[in-house]
Short mmCIF file of C-alpha atoms in Angstrom, two decimals:
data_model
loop_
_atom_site.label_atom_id
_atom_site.label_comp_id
_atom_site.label_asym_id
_atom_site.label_seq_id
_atom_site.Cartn_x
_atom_site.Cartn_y
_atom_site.Cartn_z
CA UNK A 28 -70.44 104.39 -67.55
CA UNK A 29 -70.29 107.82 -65.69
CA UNK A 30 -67.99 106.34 -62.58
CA UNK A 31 -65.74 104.91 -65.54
CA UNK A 32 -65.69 108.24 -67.40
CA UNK A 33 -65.60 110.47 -63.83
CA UNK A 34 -62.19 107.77 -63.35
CA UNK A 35 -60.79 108.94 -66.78
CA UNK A 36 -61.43 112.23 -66.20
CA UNK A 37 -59.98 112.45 -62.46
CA UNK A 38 -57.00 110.40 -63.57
CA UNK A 39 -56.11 112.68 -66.59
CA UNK A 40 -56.39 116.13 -64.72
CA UNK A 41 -54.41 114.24 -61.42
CA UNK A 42 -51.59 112.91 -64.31
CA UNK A 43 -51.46 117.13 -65.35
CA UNK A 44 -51.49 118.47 -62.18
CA UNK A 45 -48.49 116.27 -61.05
CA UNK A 46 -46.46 117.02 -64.25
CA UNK A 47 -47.82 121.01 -63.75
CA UNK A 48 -45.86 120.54 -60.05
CA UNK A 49 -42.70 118.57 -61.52
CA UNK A 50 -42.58 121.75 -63.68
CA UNK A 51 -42.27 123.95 -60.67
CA UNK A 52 -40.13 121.86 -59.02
CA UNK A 53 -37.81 121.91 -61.48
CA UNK A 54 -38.01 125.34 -62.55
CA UNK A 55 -36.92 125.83 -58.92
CA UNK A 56 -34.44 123.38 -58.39
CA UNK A 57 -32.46 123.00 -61.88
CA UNK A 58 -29.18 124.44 -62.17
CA UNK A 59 -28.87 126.99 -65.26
CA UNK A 60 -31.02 128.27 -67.84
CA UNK A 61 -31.12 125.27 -70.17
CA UNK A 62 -32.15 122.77 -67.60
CA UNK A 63 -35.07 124.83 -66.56
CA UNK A 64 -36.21 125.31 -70.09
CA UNK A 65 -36.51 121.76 -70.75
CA UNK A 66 -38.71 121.14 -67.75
CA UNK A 67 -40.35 123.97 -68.68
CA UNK A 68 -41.36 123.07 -71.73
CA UNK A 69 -41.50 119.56 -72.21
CA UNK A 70 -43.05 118.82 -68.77
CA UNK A 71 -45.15 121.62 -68.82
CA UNK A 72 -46.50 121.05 -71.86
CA UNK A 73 -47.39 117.53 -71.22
CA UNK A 74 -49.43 118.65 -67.85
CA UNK A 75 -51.37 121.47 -69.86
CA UNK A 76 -52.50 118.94 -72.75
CA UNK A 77 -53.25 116.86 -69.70
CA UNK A 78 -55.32 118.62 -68.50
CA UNK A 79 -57.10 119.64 -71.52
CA UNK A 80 -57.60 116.22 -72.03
CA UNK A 81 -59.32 115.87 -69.11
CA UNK A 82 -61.42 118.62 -69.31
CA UNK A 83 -61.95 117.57 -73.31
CA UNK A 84 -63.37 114.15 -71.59
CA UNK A 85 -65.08 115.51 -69.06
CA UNK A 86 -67.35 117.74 -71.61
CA UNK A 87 -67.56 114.64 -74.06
CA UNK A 88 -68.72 111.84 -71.69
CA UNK A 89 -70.52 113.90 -68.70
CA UNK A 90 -72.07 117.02 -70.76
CA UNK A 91 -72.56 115.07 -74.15
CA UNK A 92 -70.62 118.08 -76.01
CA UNK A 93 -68.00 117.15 -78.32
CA UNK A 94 -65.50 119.87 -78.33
CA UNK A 95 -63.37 119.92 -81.00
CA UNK A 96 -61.62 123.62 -80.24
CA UNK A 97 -59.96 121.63 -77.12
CA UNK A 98 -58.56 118.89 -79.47
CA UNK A 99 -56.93 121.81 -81.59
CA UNK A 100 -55.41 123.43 -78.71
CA UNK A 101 -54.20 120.11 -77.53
CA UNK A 102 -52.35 119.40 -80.78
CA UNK A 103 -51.39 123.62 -80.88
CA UNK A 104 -49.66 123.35 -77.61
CA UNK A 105 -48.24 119.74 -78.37
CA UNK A 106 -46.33 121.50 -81.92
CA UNK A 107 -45.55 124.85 -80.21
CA UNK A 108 -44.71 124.11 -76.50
CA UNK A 109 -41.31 122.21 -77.31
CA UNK A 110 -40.73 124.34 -80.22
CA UNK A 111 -40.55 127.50 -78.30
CA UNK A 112 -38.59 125.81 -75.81
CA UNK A 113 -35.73 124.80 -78.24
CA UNK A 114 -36.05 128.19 -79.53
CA UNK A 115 -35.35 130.05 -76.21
CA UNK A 116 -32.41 127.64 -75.07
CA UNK A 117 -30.47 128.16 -78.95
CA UNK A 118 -31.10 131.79 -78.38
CA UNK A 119 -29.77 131.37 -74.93
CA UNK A 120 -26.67 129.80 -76.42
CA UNK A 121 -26.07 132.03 -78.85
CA UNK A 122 -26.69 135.17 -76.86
CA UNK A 123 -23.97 133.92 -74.47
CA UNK A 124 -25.31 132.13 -71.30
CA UNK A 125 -22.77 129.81 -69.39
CA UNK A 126 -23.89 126.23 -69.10
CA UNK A 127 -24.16 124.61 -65.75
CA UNK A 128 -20.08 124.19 -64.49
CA UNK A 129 -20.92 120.68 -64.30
CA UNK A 130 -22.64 120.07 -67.82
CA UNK A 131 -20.64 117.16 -69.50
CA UNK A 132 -21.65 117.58 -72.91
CA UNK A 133 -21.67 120.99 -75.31
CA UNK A 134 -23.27 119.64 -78.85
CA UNK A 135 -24.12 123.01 -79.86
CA UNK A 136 -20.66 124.30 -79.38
CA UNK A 137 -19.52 122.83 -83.08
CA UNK A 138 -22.42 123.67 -84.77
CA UNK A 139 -21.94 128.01 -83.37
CA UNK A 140 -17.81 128.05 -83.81
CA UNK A 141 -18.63 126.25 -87.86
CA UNK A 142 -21.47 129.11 -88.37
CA UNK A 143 -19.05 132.01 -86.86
CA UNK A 144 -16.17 131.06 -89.18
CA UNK A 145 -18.23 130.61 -92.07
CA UNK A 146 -19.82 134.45 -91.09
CA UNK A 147 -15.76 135.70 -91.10
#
């Protein structure tokens, strides 16, 4: 039972730590603002709970201690990780910041030019 639950817990926390580096990568690599907040947040946020996971399994199967403060910051940083993420790229949009000169889609652009005519 232990080399199946030491498997879990090693494949969980290996699954985070790769998303964790996809993060950098991409925070790195990705052209403009809005790219880099949607690896930031999305893959990011799927390493952390990851990893939590991991570590959630690790004190449940190895240390007998059912944790249940990990589980809520799991599902805290599953609701509020993407959230803030959206957040930061409309506010980003709003406040002005060019897109990447090769972006091929603008949805948001309708939705701002309706809400500035109806603010006229």
């Amino acid at each position: 039972m232990t080399v199946i639950a030491n498997i879990l817990i090693i494949a969980t926390i290996s699954f985070g730590t790769i998303f964790i580096l996809v993060t950098a990568i991409g925070l790195i690599r990705l052209p403009d603002a809005y790219s880099r907040a949607h690896a930031a947040s999305k893959s990011a946020t799927l390493g952390v709970m990851s990893i939590l996971l991991g570590v959630f399994f690790h004190f449940w199967l190895n240390e007998g201690s059912f944790n249940s403060r990990i589980l809520l910051g799991i599902v805290f940083l599953f609701v509020t990780g993407p959230v803030g993420g959206h957040m930061m790229g409309r506010a980003a949009y709003i406040s002005g910041v060019k897109m990447w000169d090769k972006s091929v889609r603008d949805d948001l652009a309708e939705v701002v030019k309706k809400k500035r005519e109806l603010e006229k």
